[in-house]
Tab-separated table of C-alpha atoms in Angstrom:
chain	number	residue	atom	x	y	z
A	1	MET	CA	-11.550	-9.277	1.500
A	2	ASN	CA	-11.111	-5.765	2.810
A	3	GLU	CA	-7.928	-6.584	4.687
A	4	THR	CA	-5.726	-3.580	5.283
A	5	MET	CA	-2.186	-4.189	4.036
A	6	VAL	CA	0.532	-1.838	5.213
A	7	THR	CA	4.235	-1.381	4.742
A	8	LEU	CA	6.266	0.112	7.574
A	9	VAL	CA	9.815	1.460	7.217
A	10	GLY	CA	11.465	1.994	10.609
A	11	ASN	CA	13.368	0.310	13.432
A	12	ALA	CA	12.883	-2.564	15.877
A	13	ALA	CA	12.119	-0.785	19.200
A	14	THR	CA	12.433	-3.951	21.274
A	15	ALA	CA	14.211	-7.285	20.907
A	16	VAL	CA	12.206	-10.074	19.178
A	17	GLU	CA	10.328	-12.152	21.731
A	18	PHE	CA	9.940	-15.718	20.491
A	19	ARG	CA	7.685	-18.485	21.800
A	20	GLU	CA	6.866	-22.049	20.741
A	21	THR	CA	3.134	-22.673	20.604
A	22	ALA	CA	0.999	-25.696	19.772
A	23	THR	CA	0.755	-24.547	16.135
A	24	GLY	CA	4.415	-23.538	15.715
A	25	GLY	CA	6.660	-20.575	16.595
A	26	MET	CA	5.341	-17.085	17.291
A	27	ALA	CA	7.385	-13.892	17.416
A	28	ARG	CA	6.545	-10.380	18.574
A	29	PHE	CA	8.352	-7.047	18.777
A	30	ARG	CA	7.623	-3.350	18.949
A	31	PHE	CA	8.394	-1.290	15.867
A	32	ALA	CA	8.998	2.451	15.544
A	33	VAL	CA	8.282	4.527	12.423
A	34	THR	CA	9.578	8.085	12.315
A	35	PRO	CA	8.692	10.023	9.141
A	36	ARG	CA	11.167	12.616	7.979
A	37	ARG	CA	10.162	15.759	6.123
A	38	ARG	CA	12.033	18.503	4.408
A	39	ASP	CA	11.219	21.853	5.963
A	40	ARG	CA	9.865	24.122	3.255
A	41	GLU	CA	11.621	27.235	4.563
A	42	THR	CA	14.976	25.908	5.731
A	43	GLN	CA	15.180	22.947	3.284
A	44	LEU	CA	16.485	20.839	6.167
A	45	TRP	CA	15.150	17.382	7.058
A	46	THR	CA	13.412	17.070	10.400
A	47	ASP	CA	11.828	14.153	12.263
A	48	GLY	CA	8.061	13.967	12.718
A	49	PRO	CA	6.455	12.188	15.688
A	50	THR	CA	7.154	8.461	15.997
A	51	SER	CA	4.356	5.868	15.551
A	52	PHE	CA	4.656	2.539	17.410
A	53	TYR	CA	3.251	-0.801	16.263
A	54	THR	CA	3.354	-4.372	17.562
A	55	VAL	CA	4.561	-6.732	14.873
A	56	TRP	CA	3.490	-10.405	15.083
A	57	ALA	CA	4.870	-13.300	13.069
A	58	TRP	CA	4.364	-17.048	12.904
A	59	ARG	CA	6.159	-20.188	11.766
A	60	ALA	CA	9.305	-19.760	9.616
A	61	LEU	CA	9.120	-15.948	9.639
A	62	ALA	CA	8.909	-15.978	13.456
A	63	ALA	CA	11.935	-18.249	13.820
A	64	ASN	CA	13.994	-16.293	11.287
A	65	LEU	CA	13.160	-12.943	12.895
A	66	ALA	CA	14.258	-14.329	16.249
A	67	GLY	CA	17.532	-15.516	14.708
A	68	SER	CA	18.214	-12.399	12.582
A	69	VAL	CA	16.889	-9.174	14.113
A	70	ALA	CA	18.397	-7.209	16.985
A	71	ILE	CA	16.895	-4.224	18.798
A	72	GLY	CA	17.421	-0.970	16.885
A	73	GLU	CA	17.931	-2.546	13.463
A	74	PRO	CA	16.205	-0.900	10.461
A	75	LEU	CA	13.486	-3.043	8.841
A	76	VAL	CA	10.827	-3.050	6.151
A	77	VAL	CA	7.685	-4.696	7.523
A	78	HIS	CA	4.805	-5.702	5.220
A	79	GLY	CA	1.614	-7.169	6.694
A	80	ARG	CA	-2.012	-6.886	7.733
A	81	LEU	CA	-2.930	-3.928	9.934
A	82	LYS	CA	-5.377	-4.411	12.825
A	83	VAL	CA	-6.614	-2.102	15.560
A	84	ARG	CA	-7.935	-3.838	18.679
A	85	GLU	CA	-9.702	-2.256	21.642
A	86	GLU	CA	-9.815	-4.135	24.931
A	87	GLU	CA	-11.004	-3.493	28.441
A	88	ARG	CA	-7.975	-3.542	30.731
A	89	ASP	CA	-7.797	-2.584	34.407
A	90	GLY	CA	-11.135	-0.827	34.174
A	91	GLY	CA	-10.152	1.237	31.151
A	92	ARG	CA	-10.336	0.909	27.411
A	93	ARG	CA	-6.952	0.245	25.752
A	94	THR	CA	-6.127	0.400	22.038
A	95	PHE	CA	-3.580	-1.910	20.409
A	96	VAL	CA	-2.155	-1.465	16.916
A	97	ASP	CA	-0.935	-4.737	15.440
A	98	VAL	CA	0.666	-5.770	12.198
A	99	GLU	CA	0.495	-9.463	11.297
A	100	ALA	CA	3.716	-9.678	9.268
A	101	VAL	CA	3.700	-11.304	5.820
A	102	ALA	CA	7.250	-10.372	4.841
A	103	VAL	CA	10.012	-8.580	6.774
A	104	GLY	CA	13.528	-7.628	5.773
A	105	HIS	CA	16.486	-5.544	6.956
A	106	ASP	CA	16.392	-2.183	5.217
A	107	LEU	CA	19.314	-2.195	2.784
A	108	SER	CA	19.182	1.580	2.453
A	109	ARG	CA	20.792	1.520	5.933
A	110	GLY	CA	23.294	-1.315	5.713
A	111	THR	CA	24.322	-4.630	4.140
A	112	ALA	CA	23.044	-8.119	4.818
A	113	ALA	CA	24.292	-11.679	4.280
A	114	PHE	CA	21.248	-13.858	3.506
A	115	ARG	CA	20.995	-17.608	3.957
A	116	ARG	CA	17.954	-19.411	2.605
A	117	VAL	CA	16.015	-21.748	4.883
A	118	ALA	CA	14.055	-24.714	3.433
A	119	ARG	CA	10.528	-23.550	2.804
A	120	VAL	CA	7.424	-25.164	4.319
A	121	GLU	CA	4.133	-24.103	2.767
A	122	PRO	CA	1.514	-22.961	5.287
A	123	ALA	CA	-1.022	-25.765	5.586
B	1	MET	CA	1.389	14.170	-4.371
B	2	ASN	CA	-0.412	11.262	-6.095
B	3	GLU	CA	2.675	9.110	-6.162
B	4	THR	CA	1.898	5.401	-6.383
B	5	MET	CA	3.638	3.465	-3.601
B	6	VAL	CA	3.861	-0.288	-3.992
B	7	THR	CA	5.293	-3.207	-2.016
B	8	LEU	CA	6.490	-6.253	-3.950
B	9	VAL	CA	7.239	-9.641	-2.337
B	10	GLY	CA	9.153	-11.899	-4.744
B	11	ASN	CA	12.635	-12.804	-6.056
B	12	ALA	CA	15.522	-11.080	-7.811
B	13	ALA	CA	15.289	-12.354	-11.425
B	14	THR	CA	18.645	-10.986	-12.438
B	15	ALA	CA	21.888	-10.029	-10.659
B	16	VAL	CA	22.091	-6.407	-9.411
B	17	GLU	CA	23.726	-4.186	-12.055
B	18	PHE	CA	25.604	-1.310	-10.344
B	19	ARG	CA	27.026	1.843	-11.925
B	20	GLU	CA	28.707	4.951	-10.636
B	21	THR	CA	27.144	8.119	-12.022
B	22	ALA	CA	27.917	11.829	-11.570
B	23	THR	CA	25.337	12.011	-8.718
B	24	GLY	CA	26.363	8.747	-6.995
B	25	GLY	CA	25.770	5.034	-7.401
B	26	MET	CA	22.805	3.577	-9.287
B	27	ALA	CA	21.606	-0.009	-9.160
B	28	ARG	CA	19.076	-1.928	-11.275
B	29	PHE	CA	17.678	-5.432	-11.375
B	30	ARG	CA	14.676	-7.358	-12.606
B	31	PHE	CA	12.260	-8.595	-10.011
B	32	ALA	CA	9.666	-11.419	-10.234
B	33	VAL	CA	6.436	-11.589	-8.222
B	34	THR	CA	4.451	-14.841	-8.339
B	35	PRO	CA	1.222	-14.754	-6.312
B	36	ARG	CA	0.115	-18.034	-4.751
B	37	ARG	CA	-3.550	-18.958	-4.243
B	38	ARG	CA	-5.314	-21.773	-2.532
B	39	ASP	CA	-7.534	-23.641	-4.949
B	40	ARG	CA	-11.060	-23.566	-3.605
B	41	GLU	CA	-11.859	-27.107	-4.642
B	42	THR	CA	-8.632	-28.959	-3.943
B	43	GLN	CA	-7.406	-26.742	-1.100
B	44	LEU	CA	-3.915	-26.902	-2.645
B	45	TRP	CA	-1.697	-23.857	-3.260
B	46	THR	CA	-0.944	-23.089	-6.872
B	47	ASP	CA	1.176	-20.413	-8.549
B	48	GLY	CA	-0.449	-17.610	-10.535
B	49	PRO	CA	1.306	-15.916	-13.491
B	50	THR	CA	4.525	-14.027	-12.684
B	51	SER	CA	4.745	-10.245	-12.938
B	52	PHE	CA	8.108	-8.717	-13.753
B	53	TYR	CA	9.361	-5.279	-12.671
B	54	THR	CA	12.591	-3.304	-13.060
B	55	VAL	CA	13.773	-2.054	-9.649
B	56	TRP	CA	15.974	1.066	-9.585
B	57	ALA	CA	17.960	2.370	-6.576
B	58	TRP	CA	20.346	5.192	-5.889
B	59	ARG	CA	23.117	6.165	-3.439
B	60	ALA	CA	23.499	4.011	-0.306
B	61	LEU	CA	20.674	1.678	-1.198
B	62	ALA	CA	22.216	1.029	-4.612
B	63	ALA	CA	25.647	0.248	-3.139
B	64	ASN	CA	24.192	-2.019	-0.430
B	65	LEU	CA	21.993	-3.914	-2.898
B	66	ALA	CA	25.055	-4.525	-5.098
B	67	GLY	CA	26.963	-5.815	-2.065
B	68	SER	CA	24.138	-7.916	-0.560
B	69	VAL	CA	21.731	-9.347	-3.139
B	70	ALA	CA	22.319	-12.324	-5.410
B	71	ILE	CA	20.096	-13.550	-8.264
B	72	GLY	CA	17.220	-15.629	-7.053
B	73	GLU	CA	17.123	-14.282	-3.507
B	74	PRO	CA	13.730	-13.456	-1.994
B	75	LEU	CA	13.149	-9.746	-1.283
B	76	VAL	CA	10.604	-7.243	-0.044
B	77	VAL	CA	10.761	-4.119	-2.282
B	78	HIS	CA	8.972	-0.898	-1.281
B	79	GLY	CA	8.974	2.091	-3.672
B	80	ARG	CA	7.352	4.306	-6.237
B	81	LEU	CA	5.635	2.614	-9.193
B	82	LYS	CA	5.962	4.136	-12.683
B	83	VAL	CA	4.795	2.954	-16.071
B	84	ARG	CA	6.708	4.402	-19.045
B	85	GLU	CA	5.937	4.059	-22.705
B	86	GLU	CA	8.682	4.655	-25.260
B	87	GLU	CA	9.128	4.386	-28.974
B	88	ARG	CA	11.797	1.722	-29.646
B	89	ASP	CA	12.761	0.153	-32.963
B	90	GLY	CA	9.636	1.503	-34.632
B	91	GLY	CA	7.292	0.086	-31.936
B	92	ARG	CA	5.826	1.237	-28.700
B	93	ARG	CA	7.327	-0.457	-25.626
B	94	THR	CA	6.034	-0.331	-22.058
B	95	PHE	CA	8.357	-0.367	-19.014
B	96	VAL	CA	7.242	-0.979	-15.473
B	97	ASP	CA	9.676	0.534	-12.969
B	98	VAL	CA	9.855	0.696	-9.201
B	99	GLU	CA	12.086	3.396	-7.673
B	100	ALA	CA	13.069	1.636	-4.496
B	101	VAL	CA	12.735	3.417	-1.136
B	102	ALA	CA	13.529	0.407	1.076
B	103	VAL	CA	14.497	-3.153	0.175
B	104	GLY	CA	15.205	-6.124	2.404
B	105	HIS	CA	15.713	-9.913	2.201
B	106	ASP	CA	12.461	-11.663	2.990
B	107	LEU	CA	12.953	-13.258	6.382
B	108	SER	CA	9.974	-15.572	5.798
B	109	ARG	CA	12.374	-17.427	3.459
B	110	GLY	CA	15.702	-17.348	5.358
B	111	THR	CA	17.957	-15.663	7.876
B	112	ALA	CA	20.139	-12.574	7.458
B	113	ALA	CA	23.135	-11.051	9.208
B	114	PHE	CA	22.811	-7.250	8.989
B	115	ARG	CA	25.655	-4.744	9.269
B	116	ARG	CA	24.776	-1.048	9.528
B	117	VAL	CA	26.502	1.396	7.168
B	118	ALA	CA	27.033	5.010	8.227
B	119	ARG	CA	23.994	6.987	6.999
B	120	VAL	CA	24.205	9.941	4.684
B	121	GLU	CA	21.078	12.082	4.400
B	122	PRO	CA	19.893	12.679	0.829
B	123	ALA	CA	20.704	16.304	-0.023
C	1	MET	CA	-0.236	-14.889	-0.861
C	2	ASN	CA	2.270	-12.387	-2.368
C	3	GLU	CA	-0.364	-10.500	-4.245
C	4	THR	CA	0.597	-6.912	-5.014
C	5	MET	CA	-2.020	-4.446	-3.806
C	6	VAL	CA	-1.842	-0.925	-5.142
C	7	THR	CA	-3.807	2.318	-4.739
C	8	LEU	CA	-3.913	4.677	-7.715
C	9	VAL	CA	-5.051	8.322	-7.453
C	10	GLY	CA	-5.706	9.788	-10.911
C	11	ASN	CA	-8.279	10.132	-13.721
C	12	ALA	CA	-10.246	7.902	-16.011
C	13	ALA	CA	-8.477	8.254	-19.400
C	14	THR	CA	-11.213	6.482	-21.346
C	15	ALA	CA	-14.914	5.842	-20.843
C	16	VAL	CA	-15.825	2.630	-18.989
C	17	GLU	CA	-16.369	-0.251	-21.419
C	18	PHE	CA	-18.913	-2.726	-19.998
C	19	ARG	CA	-19.734	-6.228	-21.170
C	20	GLU	CA	-21.954	-9.000	-19.949
C	21	THR	CA	-20.179	-12.340	-19.702
C	22	ALA	CA	-21.255	-15.849	-18.721
C	23	THR	CA	-20.112	-15.208	-15.157
C	24	GLY	CA	-21.556	-11.660	-14.833
C	25	GLY	CA	-20.657	-8.125	-15.862
C	26	MET	CA	-17.090	-7.056	-16.667
C	27	ALA	CA	-15.846	-3.473	-16.956
C	28	ARG	CA	-12.608	-2.011	-18.206
C	29	PHE	CA	-11.067	1.430	-18.637
C	30	ARG	CA	-7.713	3.146	-18.951
C	31	PHE	CA	-6.512	5.122	-15.962
C	32	ALA	CA	-3.903	7.916	-15.807
C	33	VAL	CA	-1.790	8.768	-12.743
C	34	THR	CA	0.209	12.008	-12.847
C	35	PRO	CA	2.320	12.618	-9.728
C	36	ARG	CA	2.847	16.243	-8.756
C	37	ARG	CA	5.993	17.434	-7.016
C	38	ARG	CA	7.045	20.699	-5.453
C	39	ASP	CA	10.179	22.028	-7.139
C	40	ARG	CA	12.840	22.480	-4.489
C	41	GLU	CA	14.188	25.734	-5.945
C	42	THR	CA	11.067	27.512	-7.129
C	43	GLN	CA	8.631	25.989	-4.578
C	44	LEU	CA	6.124	25.561	-7.395
C	45	TRP	CA	4.178	22.327	-8.122
C	46	THR	CA	4.985	20.607	-11.384
C	47	ASP	CA	3.612	17.514	-13.101
C	48	GLY	CA	5.738	14.425	-13.445
C	49	PRO	CA	5.293	11.937	-16.290
C	50	THR	CA	1.937	10.159	-16.476
C	51	SER	CA	1.620	6.391	-15.862
C	52	PHE	CA	-1.246	4.527	-17.603
C	53	TYR	CA	-2.957	1.403	-16.280
C	54	THR	CA	-5.847	-0.764	-17.467
C	55	VAL	CA	-8.396	-1.171	-14.679
C	56	TRP	CA	-10.611	-4.290	-14.676
C	57	ALA	CA	-13.720	-4.914	-12.586
C	58	TRP	CA	-16.359	-7.576	-12.266
C	59	ARG	CA	-19.938	-8.066	-11.013
C	60	ALA	CA	-21.466	-5.247	-8.983
C	61	LEU	CA	-18.374	-3.029	-9.170
C	62	ALA	CA	-18.331	-3.396	-12.995
C	63	ALA	CA	-22.000	-2.409	-13.298
C	64	ASN	CA	-21.687	0.523	-10.895
C	65	LEU	CA	-18.589	1.836	-12.623
C	66	ALA	CA	-20.395	1.718	-15.944
C	67	GLY	CA	-23.302	3.631	-14.395
C	68	SER	CA	-21.252	6.163	-12.439
C	69	VAL	CA	-17.891	7.062	-14.067
C	70	ALA	CA	-17.376	9.346	-17.070
C	71	ILE	CA	-14.132	9.928	-18.931
C	72	GLY	CA	-11.855	12.411	-17.193
C	73	GLU	CA	-13.333	11.974	-13.723
C	74	PRO	CA	-10.908	11.760	-10.787
C	75	LEU	CA	-10.891	8.374	-8.974
C	76	VAL	CA	-9.202	6.402	-6.241
C	77	VAL	CA	-8.635	2.809	-7.473
C	78	HIS	CA	-7.596	0.051	-5.057
C	79	GLY	CA	-6.772	-3.402	-6.413
C	80	ARG	CA	-4.343	-6.127	-7.384
C	81	LEU	CA	-1.478	-5.134	-9.750
C	82	LYS	CA	-0.418	-7.526	-12.529
C	83	VAL	CA	2.131	-7.135	-15.327
C	84	ARG	CA	1.495	-9.376	-18.351
C	85	GLU	CA	3.773	-9.937	-21.339
C	86	GLU	CA	2.291	-11.304	-24.503
C	87	GLU	CA	3.437	-12.000	-28.048
C	88	ARG	CA	1.459	-9.731	-30.373
C	89	ASP	CA	2.046	-9.128	-34.093
C	90	GLY	CA	5.469	-10.702	-33.897
C	91	GLY	CA	6.602	-8.514	-30.975
C	92	ARG	CA	6.508	-8.715	-27.198
C	93	ARG	CA	3.942	-6.412	-25.559
C	94	THR	CA	3.658	-5.477	-21.916
C	95	PHE	CA	0.263	-4.836	-20.209
C	96	VAL	CA	-0.157	-3.311	-16.787
C	97	ASP	CA	-3.450	-4.286	-15.203
C	98	VAL	CA	-5.187	-3.509	-11.943
C	99	GLU	CA	-7.975	-5.876	-10.883
C	100	ALA	CA	-10.083	-3.408	-8.901
C	101	VAL	CA	-11.287	-4.291	-5.419
C	102	ALA	CA	-12.752	-0.866	-4.557
C	103	VAL	CA	-13.041	2.299	-6.647
C	104	GLY	CA	-14.457	5.711	-5.701
C	105	HIS	CA	-14.652	9.277	-7.041
C	106	ASP	CA	-11.910	11.329	-5.431
C	107	LEU	CA	-13.665	13.705	-3.057
C	108	SER	CA	-10.629	15.962	-2.917
C	109	ARG	CA	-11.724	17.061	-6.400
C	110	GLY	CA	-15.501	17.269	-6.106
C	111	THR	CA	-18.679	16.109	-4.421
C	112	ALA	CA	-20.694	12.896	-4.911
C	113	ALA	CA	-24.235	11.744	-4.246
C	114	PHE	CA	-24.063	8.034	-3.351
C	115	ARG	CA	-26.884	5.494	-3.647
C	116	ARG	CA	-26.399	2.045	-2.151
C	117	VAL	CA	-27.109	-1.011	-4.299
C	118	ALA	CA	-28.186	-4.270	-2.692
C	119	ARG	CA	-25.072	-6.332	-2.028
C	120	VAL	CA	-24.443	-9.783	-3.416
C	121	GLU	CA	-21.619	-11.721	-1.849
C	122	PRO	CA	-19.082	-13.141	-4.316
C	123	ALA	CA	-19.691	-16.930	-4.460
D	1	MET	CA	10.393	9.969	3.728
D	2	ASN	CA	9.238	6.896	5.636
D	3	GLU	CA	5.643	7.964	5.744
D	4	THR	CA	3.205	5.106	6.099
D	5	MET	CA	0.560	5.156	3.379
D	6	VAL	CA	-2.513	3.046	3.903
D	7	THR	CA	-5.756	2.294	2.052
D	8	LEU	CA	-8.836	1.474	4.074
D	9	VAL	CA	-11.995	-0.147	2.628
D	10	GLY	CA	-14.922	0.082	5.043
D	11	ASN	CA	-17.705	2.350	6.321
D	12	ALA	CA	-18.104	5.734	7.961
D	13	ALA	CA	-18.904	4.895	11.628
D	14	THR	CA	-19.907	8.441	12.513
D	15	ALA	CA	-21.163	11.489	10.660
D	16	VAL	CA	-18.492	13.836	9.266
D	17	GLU	CA	-17.716	16.592	11.736
D	18	PHE	CA	-16.664	19.763	9.921
D	19	ARG	CA	-14.991	22.900	11.314
D	20	GLU	CA	-13.633	26.085	9.856
D	21	THR	CA	-10.096	26.868	11.092
D	22	ALA	CA	-7.673	29.745	10.493
D	23	THR	CA	-6.000	27.731	7.743
D	24	GLY	CA	-9.205	26.430	6.130
D	25	GLY	CA	-11.776	23.686	6.646
D	26	MET	CA	-11.049	20.561	8.681
D	27	ALA	CA	-13.126	17.375	8.717
D	28	ARG	CA	-13.043	14.330	10.952
D	29	PHE	CA	-14.972	11.045	11.245
D	30	ARG	CA	-14.587	7.535	12.618
D	31	PHE	CA	-14.088	4.768	10.124
D	32	ALA	CA	-14.734	1.002	10.529
D	33	VAL	CA	-12.909	-1.731	8.549
D	34	THR	CA	-14.246	-5.276	8.859
D	35	PRO	CA	-12.259	-7.894	6.937
D	36	ARG	CA	-14.183	-10.810	5.492
D	37	ARG	CA	-12.644	-14.256	5.099
D	38	ARG	CA	-13.848	-17.453	3.509
D	39	ASP	CA	-13.888	-20.233	6.049
D	40	ARG	CA	-11.681	-23.060	4.808
D	41	GLU	CA	-13.983	-25.844	6.008
D	42	THR	CA	-17.456	-24.430	5.299
D	43	GLN	CA	-16.475	-22.197	2.345
D	44	LEU	CA	-18.722	-19.492	3.820
D	45	TRP	CA	-17.680	-15.870	4.240
D	46	THR	CA	-17.412	-14.641	7.858
D	47	ASP	CA	-16.612	-11.249	9.373
D	48	GLY	CA	-13.337	-10.760	11.254
D	49	PRO	CA	-13.062	-8.236	14.090
D	50	THR	CA	-13.572	-4.576	13.150
D	51	SER	CA	-10.688	-2.083	13.287
D	52	PHE	CA	-11.562	1.603	13.953
D	53	TYR	CA	-9.658	4.657	12.718
D	54	THR	CA	-10.078	8.412	12.915
D	55	VAL	CA	-9.911	9.985	9.447
D	56	TRP	CA	-8.819	13.611	9.182
D	57	ALA	CA	-9.068	15.823	6.129
D	58	TRP	CA	-8.331	19.491	5.268
D	59	ARG	CA	-9.312	22.122	2.735
D	60	ALA	CA	-11.328	20.995	-0.322
D	61	LEU	CA	-11.398	17.331	0.706
D	62	ALA	CA	-12.776	18.298	4.117
D	63	ALA	CA	-15.562	20.440	2.616
D	64	ASN	CA	-16.494	17.826	0.009
D	65	LEU	CA	-16.570	15.043	2.644
D	66	ALA	CA	-18.887	17.127	4.769
D	67	GLY	CA	-21.155	17.698	1.766
D	68	SER	CA	-21.071	14.127	0.387
D	69	VAL	CA	-20.687	11.454	3.104
D	70	ALA	CA	-23.392	10.197	5.486
D	71	ILE	CA	-22.920	7.833	8.431
D	72	GLY	CA	-22.755	4.184	7.357
D	73	GLU	CA	-21.736	4.845	3.740
D	74	PRO	CA	-19.003	2.593	2.284
D	75	LEU	CA	-15.735	4.394	1.419
D	76	VAL	CA	-12.210	3.899	0.159
D	77	VAL	CA	-9.836	6.004	2.234
D	78	HIS	CA	-6.219	6.577	1.164
D	79	GLY	CA	-3.852	8.514	3.395
D	80	ARG	CA	-1.021	8.722	5.904
D	81	LEU	CA	-1.251	6.428	8.962
D	82	LYS	CA	-0.165	7.766	12.362
D	83	VAL	CA	-0.304	6.229	15.827
D	84	ARG	CA	-0.317	8.822	18.693
D	85	GLU	CA	-0.038	8.145	22.404
D	86	GLU	CA	-1.185	10.759	24.848
D	87	GLU	CA	-1.602	11.135	28.576
D	88	ARG	CA	-5.325	11.579	29.292
D	89	ASP	CA	-7.111	11.549	32.642
D	90	GLY	CA	-4.088	9.997	34.335
D	91	GLY	CA	-3.815	7.168	31.776
D	92	ARG	CA	-2.068	6.534	28.489
D	93	ARG	CA	-4.382	6.582	25.505
D	94	THR	CA	-3.595	5.430	21.942
D	95	PHE	CA	-5.065	7.155	18.839
D	96	VAL	CA	-4.935	5.768	15.347
D	97	ASP	CA	-5.262	8.498	12.745
D	98	VAL	CA	-5.376	8.583	8.963
D	99	GLU	CA	-4.631	11.955	7.287
D	100	ALA	CA	-6.656	11.452	4.155
D	101	VAL	CA	-5.142	12.163	0.734
D	102	ALA	CA	-8.026	10.837	-1.349
D	103	VAL	CA	-11.421	9.435	-0.307
D	104	GLY	CA	-14.279	8.066	-2.459
D	105	HIS	CA	-17.534	6.189	-2.103
D	106	ASP	CA	-16.917	2.509	-2.736
D	107	LEU	CA	-18.575	1.777	-6.094
D	108	SER	CA	-18.534	-1.988	-5.377
D	109	ARG	CA	-21.424	-1.135	-3.036
D	110	GLY	CA	-23.452	1.430	-4.955
D	111	THR	CA	-23.522	4.149	-7.576
D	112	ALA	CA	-22.470	7.811	-7.342
D	113	ALA	CA	-23.167	11.043	-9.222
D	114	PHE	CA	-19.977	13.101	-9.163
D	115	ARG	CA	-19.719	16.886	-9.599
D	116	ARG	CA	-16.340	18.454	-9.982
D	117	VAL	CA	-15.404	21.420	-7.753
D	118	ALA	CA	-12.819	23.967	-8.967
D	119	ARG	CA	-9.446	22.870	-7.772
D	120	VAL	CA	-7.149	24.991	-5.578
D	121	GLU	CA	-3.569	23.789	-5.351
D	122	PRO	CA	-2.262	23.447	-1.773
D	123	ALA	CA	0.121	26.365	-1.214
């Protein structure tokens, strides 16, 4: 209840970092979203400032991200948004995380050959 | 202003139908979303009823969908939701459309090899 | 899993219909969403076609909607989107429902005096 | 294009701060979102960690927020999500902003008396 779902359209800003854990695979990468707007006067498209997120994934999605996504590739990321604040090195740091539910290469930017992997239901 | 953005996680229920038009390519397919819930008593996952949508795409996204997506494949679809009512054969029919902004194969269900296509800015 | 969350910004197209049921109150009303776009040539705002939804609510939200919302009032509706097809009178009918999670009067269109009601957790 | 829309369901964590600017009113407040989950073993609801956002509004929405929302009140906030990083006091700080499009009191938590204000179209 009250979870914040979000969909990001942008690009992988780092490679996917993958790790095996006791409860299965975990993947993590930075993600960049740059909105584009049409200038009202010139009618030209211009880039707005980029927002960065850390995307987290587990299990099958983590493994498939590690095997499919390279730095710079355009993606659609759908997941739960969380903002964490932590004390670090004597200062307060803010982290913006998305726990991914579904991720795909953005087909408005290229083509993809998909291969299904046998599905295991989350326990 | 007031556009309804939606993100669907589901499967292509038909093949992608592609057509050239005066203003560029157009693609269309039916899309099925089946939510899954954990039963509170049994703790087992069960399927809820399936919702069907018609997904529409234009230009590069249309061409890339036609070249990348086969019937049955799992996708993430992000776009503008519209509900249309039309008189047809003497009755009132309701159509539920999503104008796709970004679409990708759902990597929680398989792997994908992506190939970037040169980008053309919408005019 | 895979539920489709949606946020609608529009107006109540009917009064709220409220009913007591065995499991608590239930409310229902029709909701109209009319996107507005700026015309690229004239720079004027124009209305796009209106999409209609049926919004459903239960328990406290149902009772508070019945006590707070009049026909025509502007609302933000956040909930689960479902598309149902049913056989009716020998034809196939399509219904577009939103199971509301949170609803509020749109404060971009007016002011509101809020009064908290004691909260009962869903069982 | 590529803007990140988000809907937050939570509570005003500060009072609304309102300021007149050269281009009209501007309002700002902190907003807290605390997801609730049902524990799989105990079947009880528990709070997850709270995420904090800064909500920004302009023009009519800013003025109506200032006149309608008190600290602690439950709201639905719909708007554009932005993550900014800035150098501050020799360190890098991260800010998570939502530019509000529509905001309303959450009627799952109480009742509201709404009063429409004459609408002025954004220029």
